[in-house]
Amino acid sequence: MIITVPTTPYTDQKMGTAGLRRKSKVVMQKNYVENFVQSIFNVIGDLSNKTFLVGGDGRFYNNIAIQKIIKIAAANGVKKLLIGQKGLISTPAGSVVIRKNKLNGGLILSASHNPGGENGDFGLKYSNETGGQVPSSVSDAIYQQTTKISEYKICDDSDIDLSKLGSFEYCGMQIEVIDSVKDYVEMMQNIFDFNAIKKMFANGFTMRFDAMNAVTGPYAIEIFENILGAPKGSVVNFIPKEDFGGLHPDPNLVYAKELVDFMFSDKAADFGAANDGDGDRNMILGKSFFVTPNDSLAIITDNYKLIPHYKNGIYGVAKSAATSTAVARVAKEHNIGYYEVPTGWKYFVNLMDSNRITFCGEESFGTGSSHIREKDGIWAVLFWLNILAATGKTVEETTVEHWKKYGRSYYIRFDFEGVDTATADTLMADLETKLPNLINQTFGDFTVKEAAPFVYKDPVDESITKNGLIIYFTDGSRIVYRLSGTGSSGATIRVYLERFSAEDISQNPLDMVSPLAEIALEVAEIPSRTGKVKADVIT
Ligand code: G16
């Protein structure tokens, strides 16, 4: 049954910020998945005693890619695969399953918040035994393999029915089709005060959770409606669809429009939330009120004592460099460790494993803790529900009180999309050379204090990562530039703008950061080099 198939390398199988993300049509090319998966197995080496998880967010090509992975794993002598029922597993649930069952790792099929379908995107992430994505040293080794691969092994047998739970043998390998929801739900019940949240719903509290036709639907129905008693209909768009029903499953003010419109209408629920394609991102809303992911991380950290699992103390907190400094002020107040890492959840893993941090988060709608090694959308929603249940306050009251105590970091991200890759690379390189000359220069009310590339030395493995360029101003404002690592074609230039105000907390964020936006565009010469006078997406 096992055959060896000759193949030729693809040159573009280098993982980005979070795994390999490409257009579906690229991934559908002959041997594309086969080459990548075989390269992963080549790097791992002896597989005879290894068990892995396989599952994905259910997008177009999920099932086809899973069947290929099963056959390649069997042919390469993998001992056992755990597979999410119907091929589904959310990214956070995958991390739970890997850790709980002490697996050797997992292949999670997802392009996250990117649109799906034949004309959309597909992705493949590789996690190790931590339940987190592998460090760059491993992904680089896999990339090297992909550039010289000449054959792969595959079991030439029929496809497997993944609709039923159960264990069986396939091509000499054990397979167990698992309930994708159970372990995850159990873990959430052990972290949060479900009784308090249940009581809040019983007392008439209302919520709307938008699963965006993606993988979190079944998790959300089980947790929010079945267990916590939120009224039926609180979870919307809950059936995972191959093309996300045409939605762009990115929980932000632009793409979760249906939810945002509802929450800013007179029918709004007390609380609104959305998750992305694979369930690791989250957006939090109150009645006519949006909580930025930066503030959410700060508020979660500040309120850790309200949550049963964390109430006895936390280690510290980390954020990506591009994320606002709101949480830094909370870390200082609570006298806990504080770290800034490059963009990418994998950079938090060593900090969690070495007990340096408990919470972490990013501006890109990711929040999480050391309960797993991925960001966790439903966890963040439950954290907020638990805060509201414990305090009796609204989302807006909670956030405004936080700003009154800590000041407010006004924060907006500008994305310039579809830029020619060479143009974007040159723009960044030229900007980097210019940075030292900016120091002490004044632009209107803003004077540059420091300007430098962001360079991170991992305190555990001492690896060095350079990602992004930062301009710091004397008043605490910052401009961060970096190129996205999750796109599937061309380049996206991200410009992150932050302006701190200790007392003036009620201004419009866009108005507040607009002088910084002008400086950012001028300094990097974005309009003249890209032809774009304004950002494509502002979040
Ligand atoms: C991934 C990473 C995040 C990162 C985000 C955006 O999220 O896990 O750490 O912040 O991409 O990355 P970039 O700015 O490079 O596009 P996800 O939810 O897409 O897996």
JSON list of N, CA, C and O in Angstrom, two decimals, residues 71-120:
[
{"chain": "A", "resi": 71, "resn": "LYS", "atom": "N", "xyz": [-2.61, 9.92, 4.89]},
{"chain": "A", "resi": 71, "resn": "LYS", "atom": "CA", "xyz": [-1.92, 8.90, 4.07]},
{"chain": "A", "resi": 71, "resn": "LYS", "atom": "C", "xyz": [-0.40, 9.06, 4.14]},
{"chain": "A", "resi": 71, "resn": "LYS", "atom": "O", "xyz": [0.33, 8.07, 4.15]},
{"chain": "A", "resi": 72, "resn": "ILE", "atom": "N", "xyz": [0.06, 10.30, 4.19]},
{"chain": "A", "resi": 72, "resn": "ILE", "atom": "CA", "xyz": [1.52, 10.52, 4.26]},
{"chain": "A", "resi": 72, "resn": "ILE", "atom": "C", "xyz": [2.03, 10.13, 5.65]},
{"chain": "A", "resi": 72, "resn": "ILE", "atom": "O", "xyz": [3.09, 9.51, 5.79]},
{"chain": "A", "resi": 73, "resn": "ALA", "atom": "N", "xyz": [1.25, 10.45, 6.68]},
{"chain": "A", "resi": 73, "resn": "ALA", "atom": "CA", "xyz": [1.65, 10.09, 8.05]},
{"chain": "A", "resi": 73, "resn": "ALA", "atom": "C", "xyz": [1.76, 8.57, 8.17]},
{"chain": "A", "resi": 73, "resn": "ALA", "atom": "O", "xyz": [2.75, 8.04, 8.70]},
{"chain": "A", "resi": 74, "resn": "ALA", "atom": "N", "xyz": [0.76, 7.86, 7.67]},
{"chain": "A", "resi": 74, "resn": "ALA", "atom": "CA", "xyz": [0.78, 6.39, 7.76]},
{"chain": "A", "resi": 74, "resn": "ALA", "atom": "C", "xyz": [2.00, 5.83, 7.02]},
{"chain": "A", "resi": 74, "resn": "ALA", "atom": "O", "xyz": [2.71, 4.98, 7.54]},
{"chain": "A", "resi": 75, "resn": "ALA", "atom": "N", "xyz": [2.25, 6.35, 5.83]},
{"chain": "A", "resi": 75, "resn": "ALA", "atom": "CA", "xyz": [3.35, 5.83, 5.02]},
{"chain": "A", "resi": 75, "resn": "ALA", "atom": "C", "xyz": [4.71, 6.11, 5.66]},
{"chain": "A", "resi": 75, "resn": "ALA", "atom": "O", "xyz": [5.67, 5.38, 5.44]},
{"chain": "A", "resi": 76, "resn": "ASN", "atom": "N", "xyz": [4.76, 7.17, 6.46]},
{"chain": "A", "resi": 76, "resn": "ASN", "atom": "CA", "xyz": [6.03, 7.53, 7.11]},
{"chain": "A", "resi": 76, "resn": "ASN", "atom": "C", "xyz": [6.20, 6.87, 8.48]},
{"chain": "A", "resi": 76, "resn": "ASN", "atom": "O", "xyz": [7.14, 7.18, 9.19]},
{"chain": "A", "resi": 77, "resn": "GLY", "atom": "N", "xyz": [5.24, 6.03, 8.86]},
{"chain": "A", "resi": 77, "resn": "GLY", "atom": "CA", "xyz": [5.39, 5.27, 10.09]},
{"chain": "A", "resi": 77, "resn": "GLY", "atom": "C", "xyz": [4.97, 5.98, 11.35]},
{"chain": "A", "resi": 77, "resn": "GLY", "atom": "O", "xyz": [5.39, 5.62, 12.46]},
{"chain": "A", "resi": 78, "resn": "VAL", "atom": "N", "xyz": [4.12, 7.03, 11.23]},
{"chain": "A", "resi": 78, "resn": "VAL", "atom": "CA", "xyz": [3.59, 7.68, 12.44]},
{"chain": "A", "resi": 78, "resn": "VAL", "atom": "C", "xyz": [2.79, 6.64, 13.23]},
{"chain": "A", "resi": 78, "resn": "VAL", "atom": "O", "xyz": [2.08, 5.81, 12.65]},
{"chain": "A", "resi": 79, "resn": "LYS", "atom": "N", "xyz": [2.92, 6.69, 14.57]},
{"chain": "A", "resi": 79, "resn": "LYS", "atom": "CA", "xyz": [2.23, 5.69, 15.39]},
{"chain": "A", "resi": 79, "resn": "LYS", "atom": "C", "xyz": [0.71, 5.91, 15.39]},
{"chain": "A", "resi": 79, "resn": "LYS", "atom": "O", "xyz": [-0.06, 5.01, 15.15]},
{"chain": "A", "resi": 80, "resn": "LYS", "atom": "N", "xyz": [0.33, 7.18, 15.66]},
{"chain": "A", "resi": 80, "resn": "LYS", "atom": "CA", "xyz": [-1.11, 7.43, 15.83]},
{"chain": "A", "resi": 80, "resn": "LYS", "atom": "C", "xyz": [-1.47, 8.87, 15.46]},
{"chain": "A", "resi": 80, "resn": "LYS", "atom": "O", "xyz": [-0.68, 9.79, 15.69]},
{"chain": "A", "resi": 81, "resn": "LEU", "atom": "N", "xyz": [-2.67, 9.05, 14.93]},
{"chain": "A", "resi": 81, "resn": "LEU", "atom": "CA", "xyz": [-3.20, 10.40, 14.71]},
{"chain": "A", "resi": 81, "resn": "LEU", "atom": "C", "xyz": [-4.50, 10.56, 15.48]},
{"chain": "A", "resi": 81, "resn": "LEU", "atom": "O", "xyz": [-5.35, 9.66, 15.46]},
{"chain": "A", "resi": 82, "resn": "LEU", "atom": "N", "xyz": [-4.64, 11.68, 16.17]},
{"chain": "A", "resi": 82, "resn": "LEU", "atom": "CA", "xyz": [-5.95, 12.08, 16.69]},
{"chain": "A", "resi": 82, "resn": "LEU", "atom": "C", "xyz": [-6.50, 13.07, 15.67]},
{"chain": "A", "resi": 82, "resn": "LEU", "atom": "O", "xyz": [-5.77, 14.00, 15.26]},
{"chain": "A", "resi": 83, "resn": "ILE", "atom": "N", "xyz": [-7.74, 12.90, 15.27]},
{"chain": "A", "resi": 83, "resn": "ILE", "atom": "CA", "xyz": [-8.29, 13.79, 14.25]},
{"chain": "A", "resi": 83, "resn": "ILE", "atom": "C", "xyz": [-9.62, 14.34, 14.74]},
{"chain": "A", "resi": 83, "resn": "ILE", "atom": "O", "xyz": [-10.47, 13.59, 15.25]},
{"chain": "A", "resi": 84, "resn": "GLY", "atom": "N", "xyz": [-9.79, 15.64, 14.63]},
{"chain": "A", "resi": 84, "resn": "GLY", "atom": "CA", "xyz": [-11.05, 16.26, 15.05]},
{"chain": "A", "resi": 84, "resn": "GLY", "atom": "C", "xyz": [-12.19, 15.73, 14.19]},
{"chain": "A", "resi": 84, "resn": "GLY", "atom": "O", "xyz": [-12.04, 15.54, 12.99]},
{"chain": "A", "resi": 85, "resn": "GLN", "atom": "N", "xyz": [-13.34, 15.49, 14.84]},
{"chain": "A", "resi": 85, "resn": "GLN", "atom": "CA", "xyz": [-14.49, 14.97, 14.09]},
{"chain": "A", "resi": 85, "resn": "GLN", "atom": "C", "xyz": [-14.83, 15.91, 12.93]},
{"chain": "A", "resi": 85, "resn": "GLN", "atom": "O", "xyz": [-14.80, 17.13, 13.08]},
{"chain": "A", "resi": 86, "resn": "LYS", "atom": "N", "xyz": [-15.13, 15.35, 11.80]},
{"chain": "A", "resi": 86, "resn": "LYS", "atom": "CA", "xyz": [-15.40, 16.08, 10.55]},
{"chain": "A", "resi": 86, "resn": "LYS", "atom": "C", "xyz": [-14.19, 16.91, 10.13]},
{"chain": "A", "resi": 86, "resn": "LYS", "atom": "O", "xyz": [-14.31, 17.90, 9.39]},
{"chain": "A", "resi": 87, "resn": "GLY", "atom": "N", "xyz": [-13.04, 16.58, 10.69]},
{"chain": "A", "resi": 87, "resn": "GLY", "atom": "CA", "xyz": [-11.82, 17.31, 10.33]},
{"chain": "A", "resi": 87, "resn": "GLY", "atom": "C", "xyz": [-11.72, 18.68, 10.98]},
{"chain": "A", "resi": 87, "resn": "GLY", "atom": "O", "xyz": [-10.88, 19.50, 10.62]},
{"chain": "A", "resi": 88, "resn": "LEU", "atom": "N", "xyz": [-12.60, 18.93, 11.98]},
{"chain": "A", "resi": 88, "resn": "LEU", "atom": "CA", "xyz": [-12.62, 20.28, 12.59]},
{"chain": "A", "resi": 88, "resn": "LEU", "atom": "C", "xyz": [-11.88, 20.31, 13.92]},
{"chain": "A", "resi": 88, "resn": "LEU", "atom": "O", "xyz": [-12.01, 19.40, 14.73]},
{"chain": "A", "resi": 89, "resn": "ILE", "atom": "N", "xyz": [-11.14, 21.36, 14.13]},
{"chain": "A", "resi": 89, "resn": "ILE", "atom": "CA", "xyz": [-10.59, 21.66, 15.47]},
{"chain": "A", "resi": 89, "resn": "ILE", "atom": "C", "xyz": [-10.22, 23.15, 15.45]},
{"chain": "A", "resi": 89, "resn": "ILE", "atom": "O", "xyz": [-9.62, 23.62, 14.49]},
{"chain": "A", "resi": 90, "resn": "SER", "atom": "N", "xyz": [-10.61, 23.87, 16.48]},
{"chain": "A", "resi": 90, "resn": "SER", "atom": "CA", "xyz": [-10.18, 25.27, 16.51]},
{"chain": "A", "resi": 90, "resn": "SER", "atom": "C", "xyz": [-8.71, 25.30, 16.91]},
{"chain": "A", "resi": 90, "resn": "SER", "atom": "O", "xyz": [-8.22, 24.34, 17.54]},
{"chain": "A", "resi": 91, "resn": "THR", "atom": "N", "xyz": [-8.02, 26.37, 16.58]},
{"chain": "A", "resi": 91, "resn": "THR", "atom": "CA", "xyz": [-6.60, 26.47, 16.96]},
{"chain": "A", "resi": 91, "resn": "THR", "atom": "C", "xyz": [-6.41, 26.34, 18.48]},
{"chain": "A", "resi": 91, "resn": "THR", "atom": "O", "xyz": [-5.58, 25.55, 18.92]},
{"chain": "A", "resi": 92, "resn": "PRO", "atom": "N", "xyz": [-7.19, 27.07, 19.31]},
{"chain": "A", "resi": 92, "resn": "PRO", "atom": "CA", "xyz": [-6.99, 26.88, 20.75]},
{"chain": "A", "resi": 92, "resn": "PRO", "atom": "C", "xyz": [-7.35, 25.48, 21.23]},
{"chain": "A", "resi": 92, "resn": "PRO", "atom": "O", "xyz": [-6.64, 24.90, 22.07]},
{"chain": "A", "resi": 93, "resn": "ALA", "atom": "N", "xyz": [-8.43, 24.91, 20.70]},
{"chain": "A", "resi": 93, "resn": "ALA", "atom": "CA", "xyz": [-8.80, 23.54, 21.13]},
{"chain": "A", "resi": 93, "resn": "ALA", "atom": "C", "xyz": [-7.70, 22.57, 20.73]},
{"chain": "A", "resi": 93, "resn": "ALA", "atom": "O", "xyz": [-7.42, 21.60, 21.45]},
{"chain": "A", "resi": 94, "resn": "GLY", "atom": "N", "xyz": [-7.07, 22.80, 19.59]},
{"chain": "A", "resi": 94, "resn": "GLY", "atom": "CA", "xyz": [-5.95, 21.95, 19.16]},
{"chain": "A", "resi": 94, "resn": "GLY", "atom": "C", "xyz": [-4.83, 21.99, 20.19]},
{"chain": "A", "resi": 94, "resn": "GLY", "atom": "O", "xyz": [-4.26, 20.97, 20.56]},
{"chain": "A", "resi": 95, "resn": "SER", "atom": "N", "xyz": [-4.54, 23.18, 20.69]},
{"chain": "A", "resi": 95, "resn": "SER", "atom": "CA", "xyz": [-3.48, 23.32, 21.69]},
{"chain": "A", "resi": 95, "resn": "SER", "atom": "C", "xyz": [-3.87, 22.58, 22.98]},
{"chain": "A", "resi": 95, "resn": "SER", "atom": "O", "xyz": [-3.05, 21.92, 23.61]},
{"chain": "A", "resi": 96, "resn": "VAL", "atom": "N", "xyz": [-5.16, 22.67, 23.35]},
{"chain": "A", "resi": 96, "resn": "VAL", "atom": "CA", "xyz": [-5.64, 21.95, 24.54]},
{"chain": "A", "resi": 96, "resn": "VAL", "atom": "C", "xyz": [-5.43, 20.45, 24.35]},
{"chain": "A", "resi": 96, "resn": "VAL", "atom": "O", "xyz": [-4.89, 19.77, 25.23]},
{"chain": "A", "resi": 97, "resn": "VAL", "atom": "N", "xyz": [-5.85, 19.93, 23.19]},
{"chain": "A", "resi": 97, "resn": "VAL", "atom": "CA", "xyz": [-5.78, 18.48, 22.95]},
{"chain": "A", "resi": 97, "resn": "VAL", "atom": "C", "xyz": [-4.32, 18.00, 22.95]},
{"chain": "A", "resi": 97, "resn": "VAL", "atom": "O", "xyz": [-4.00, 16.98, 23.54]},
{"chain": "A", "resi": 98, "resn": "ILE", "atom": "N", "xyz": [-3.44, 18.76, 22.32]},
{"chain": "A", "resi": 98, "resn": "ILE", "atom": "CA", "xyz": [-2.02, 18.36, 22.28]},
{"chain": "A", "resi": 98, "resn": "ILE", "atom": "C", "xyz": [-1.44, 18.30, 23.69]},
{"chain": "A", "resi": 98, "resn": "ILE", "atom": "O", "xyz": [-0.78, 17.35, 24.08]},
{"chain": "A", "resi": 99, "resn": "ARG", "atom": "N", "xyz": [-1.75, 19.31, 24.48]},
{"chain": "A", "resi": 99, "resn": "ARG", "atom": "CA", "xyz": [-1.18, 19.37, 25.84]},
{"chain": "A", "resi": 99, "resn": "ARG", "atom": "C", "xyz": [-1.80, 18.33, 26.76]},
{"chain": "A", "resi": 99, "resn": "ARG", "atom": "O", "xyz": [-1.10, 17.63, 27.47]},
{"chain": "A", "resi": 100, "resn": "LYS", "atom": "N", "xyz": [-3.13, 18.22, 26.70]},
{"chain": "A", "resi": 100, "resn": "LYS", "atom": "CA", "xyz": [-3.82, 17.30, 27.61]},
{"chain": "A", "resi": 100, "resn": "LYS", "atom": "C", "xyz": [-3.40, 15.85, 27.34]},
{"chain": "A", "resi": 100, "resn": "LYS", "atom": "O", "xyz": [-3.20, 15.07, 28.27]},
{"chain": "A", "resi": 101, "resn": "ASN", "atom": "N", "xyz": [-3.28, 15.50, 26.08]},
{"chain": "A", "resi": 101, "resn": "ASN", "atom": "CA", "xyz": [-2.96, 14.11, 25.72]},
{"chain": "A", "resi": 101, "resn": "ASN", "atom": "C", "xyz": [-1.46, 13.88, 25.53]},
{"chain": "A", "resi": 101, "resn": "ASN", "atom": "O", "xyz": [-1.05, 12.83, 25.07]},
{"chain": "A", "resi": 102, "resn": "LYS", "atom": "N", "xyz": [-0.67, 14.90, 25.87]},
{"chain": "A", "resi": 102, "resn": "LYS", "atom": "CA", "xyz": [0.79, 14.80, 25.75]},
{"chain": "A", "resi": 102, "resn": "LYS", "atom": "C", "xyz": [1.21, 14.29, 24.38]},
{"chain": "A", "resi": 102, "resn": "LYS", "atom": "O", "xyz": [2.00, 13.35, 24.24]},
{"chain": "A", "resi": 103, "resn": "LEU", "atom": "N", "xyz": [0.64, 14.87, 23.35]},
{"chain": "A", "resi": 103, "resn": "LEU", "atom": "CA", "xyz": [0.97, 14.47, 21.97]},
{"chain": "A", "resi": 103, "resn": "LEU", "atom": "C", "xyz": [2.32, 15.06, 21.58]},
{"chain": "A", "resi": 103, "resn": "LEU", "atom": "O", "xyz": [2.84, 15.97, 22.24]},
{"chain": "A", "resi": 104, "resn": "ASN", "atom": "N", "xyz": [2.86, 14.58, 20.48]},
{"chain": "A", "resi": 104, "resn": "ASN", "atom": "CA", "xyz": [4.14, 15.11, 19.99]},
{"chain": "A", "resi": 104, "resn": "ASN", "atom": "C", "xyz": [3.96, 16.37, 19.16]},
{"chain": "A", "resi": 104, "resn": "ASN", "atom": "O", "xyz": [4.94, 17.03, 18.82]},
{"chain": "A", "resi": 105, "resn": "GLY", "atom": "N", "xyz": [2.72, 16.71, 18.84]},
{"chain": "A", "resi": 105, "resn": "GLY", "atom": "CA", "xyz": [2.49, 17.93, 18.08]},
{"chain": "A", "resi": 105, "resn": "GLY", "atom": "C", "xyz": [1.22, 17.83, 17.27]},
{"chain": "A", "resi": 105, "resn": "GLY", "atom": "O", "xyz": [0.38, 16.95, 17.52]},
{"chain": "A", "resi": 106, "resn": "GLY", "atom": "N", "xyz": [1.07, 18.73, 16.31]},
{"chain": "A", "resi": 106, "resn": "GLY", "atom": "CA", "xyz": [-0.15, 18.71, 15.52]},
{"chain": "A", "resi": 106, "resn": "GLY", "atom": "C", "xyz": [-0.02, 19.50, 14.24]},
{"chain": "A", "resi": 106, "resn": "GLY", "atom": "O", "xyz": [0.83, 20.40, 14.11]},
{"chain": "A", "resi": 107, "resn": "LEU", "atom": "N", "xyz": [-0.85, 19.12, 13.28]},
{"chain": "A", "resi": 107, "resn": "LEU", "atom": "CA", "xyz": [-0.95, 19.88, 12.03]},
{"chain": "A", "resi": 107, "resn": "LEU", "atom": "C", "xyz": [-2.33, 20.52, 12.01]},
{"chain": "A", "resi": 107, "resn": "LEU", "atom": "O", "xyz": [-3.34, 19.81, 11.98]},
{"chain": "A", "resi": 108, "resn": "ILE", "atom": "N", "xyz": [-2.36, 21.83, 12.11]},
{"chain": "A", "resi": 108, "resn": "ILE", "atom": "CA", "xyz": [-3.63, 22.56, 12.16]},
{"chain": "A", "resi": 108, "resn": "ILE", "atom": "C", "xyz": [-3.80, 23.28, 10.83]},
{"chain": "A", "resi": 108, "resn": "ILE", "atom": "O", "xyz": [-2.96, 24.10, 10.44]},
{"chain": "A", "resi": 109, "resn": "LEU", "atom": "N", "xyz": [-4.90, 22.97, 10.17]},
{"chain": "A", "resi": 109, "resn": "LEU", "atom": "CA", "xyz": [-5.13, 23.52, 8.83]},
{"chain": "A", "resi": 109, "resn": "LEU", "atom": "C", "xyz": [-5.99, 24.77, 8.94]},
{"chain": "A", "resi": 109, "resn": "LEU", "atom": "O", "xyz": [-7.19, 24.67, 9.23]},
{"chain": "A", "resi": 110, "resn": "SER", "atom": "N", "xyz": [-5.38, 25.90, 8.73]},
{"chain": "A", "resi": 110, "resn": "SER", "atom": "CA", "xyz": [-6.13, 27.14, 8.82]},
{"chain": "A", "resi": 110, "resn": "SER", "atom": "C", "xyz": [-5.35, 28.29, 8.22]},
{"chain": "A", "resi": 110, "resn": "SER", "atom": "O", "xyz": [-4.13, 28.34, 8.33]},
{"chain": "A", "resi": 111, "resn": "ALA", "atom": "N", "xyz": [-6.08, 29.20, 7.60]},
{"chain": "A", "resi": 111, "resn": "ALA", "atom": "CA", "xyz": [-5.48, 30.47, 7.20]},
{"chain": "A", "resi": 111, "resn": "ALA", "atom": "C", "xyz": [-6.10, 31.56, 8.06]},
{"chain": "A", "resi": 111, "resn": "ALA", "atom": "O", "xyz": [-6.28, 32.70, 7.62]},
{"chain": "A", "resi": 112, "resn": "SER", "atom": "N", "xyz": [-6.51, 31.13, 9.27]},
{"chain": "A", "resi": 112, "resn": "SER", "atom": "CA", "xyz": [-6.97, 32.06, 10.29]},
{"chain": "A", "resi": 112, "resn": "SER", "atom": "C", "xyz": [-8.13, 32.93, 9.84]},
{"chain": "A", "resi": 112, "resn": "SER", "atom": "O", "xyz": [-9.17, 32.43, 9.43]},
{"chain": "A", "resi": 113, "resn": "HIS", "atom": "N", "xyz": [-7.91, 34.24, 9.85]},
{"chain": "A", "resi": 113, "resn": "HIS", "atom": "CA", "xyz": [-8.96, 35.21, 9.54]},
{"chain": "A", "resi": 113, "resn": "HIS", "atom": "C", "xyz": [-9.05, 35.49, 8.05]},
{"chain": "A", "resi": 113, "resn": "HIS", "atom": "O", "xyz": [-9.89, 36.28, 7.62]},
{"chain": "A", "resi": 114, "resn": "ASN", "atom": "N", "xyz": [-8.16, 34.90, 7.26]},
{"chain": "A", "resi": 114, "resn": "ASN", "atom": "CA", "xyz": [-8.20, 35.18, 5.82]},
{"chain": "A", "resi": 114, "resn": "ASN", "atom": "C", "xyz": [-9.43, 34.51, 5.20]},
{"chain": "A", "resi": 114, "resn": "ASN", "atom": "O", "xyz": [-9.82, 33.43, 5.62]},
{"chain": "A", "resi": 115, "resn": "PRO", "atom": "N", "xyz": [-10.03, 35.12, 4.18]},
{"chain": "A", "resi": 115, "resn": "PRO", "atom": "CA", "xyz": [-11.22, 34.52, 3.56]},
{"chain": "A", "resi": 115, "resn": "PRO", "atom": "C", "xyz": [-10.91, 33.13, 3.01]},
{"chain": "A", "resi": 115, "resn": "PRO", "atom": "O", "xyz": [-9.77, 32.82, 2.67]},
{"chain": "A", "resi": 116, "resn": "GLY", "atom": "N", "xyz": [-11.95, 32.29, 2.92]},
{"chain": "A", "resi": 116, "resn": "GLY", "atom": "CA", "xyz": [-11.75, 30.93, 2.42]},
{"chain": "A", "resi": 116, "resn": "GLY", "atom": "C", "xyz": [-12.37, 30.75, 1.05]},
{"chain": "A", "resi": 116, "resn": "GLY", "atom": "O", "xyz": [-12.75, 31.70, 0.39]},
{"chain": "A", "resi": 117, "resn": "GLY", "atom": "N", "xyz": [-12.48, 29.48, 0.64]},
{"chain": "A", "resi": 117, "resn": "GLY", "atom": "CA", "xyz": [-13.05, 29.18, -0.67]},
{"chain": "A", "resi": 117, "resn": "GLY", "atom": "C", "xyz": [-11.97, 28.94, -1.70]},
{"chain": "A", "resi": 117, "resn": "GLY", "atom": "O", "xyz": [-10.78, 29.17, -1.43]},
{"chain": "A", "resi": 118, "resn": "GLU", "atom": "N", "xyz": [-12.38, 28.50, -2.88]},
{"chain": "A", "resi": 118, "resn": "GLU", "atom": "CA", "xyz": [-11.40, 28.18, -3.92]},
{"chain": "A", "resi": 118, "resn": "GLU", "atom": "C", "xyz": [-10.57, 29.41, -4.31]},
{"chain": "A", "resi": 118, "resn": "GLU", "atom": "O", "xyz": [-9.41, 29.31, -4.66]},
{"chain": "A", "resi": 119, "resn": "ASN", "atom": "N", "xyz": [-11.20, 30.59, -4.22]},
{"chain": "A", "resi": 119, "resn": "ASN", "atom": "CA", "xyz": [-10.45, 31.81, -4.55]},
{"chain": "A", "resi": 119, "resn": "ASN", "atom": "C", "xyz": [-9.92, 32.51, -3.31]},
{"chain": "A", "resi": 119, "resn": "ASN", "atom": "O", "xyz": [-9.40, 33.62, -3.39]},
{"chain": "A", "resi": 120, "resn": "GLY", "atom": "N", "xyz": [-10.10, 31.86, -2.16]},
{"chain": "A", "resi": 120, "resn": "GLY", "atom": "CA", "xyz": [-9.60, 32.44, -0.92]},
{"chain": "A", "resi": 120, "resn": "GLY", "atom": "C", "xyz": [-8.24, 31.86, -0.56]},
{"chain": "A", "resi": 120, "resn": "GLY", "atom": "O", "xyz": [-7.46, 31.49, -1.43]}
]
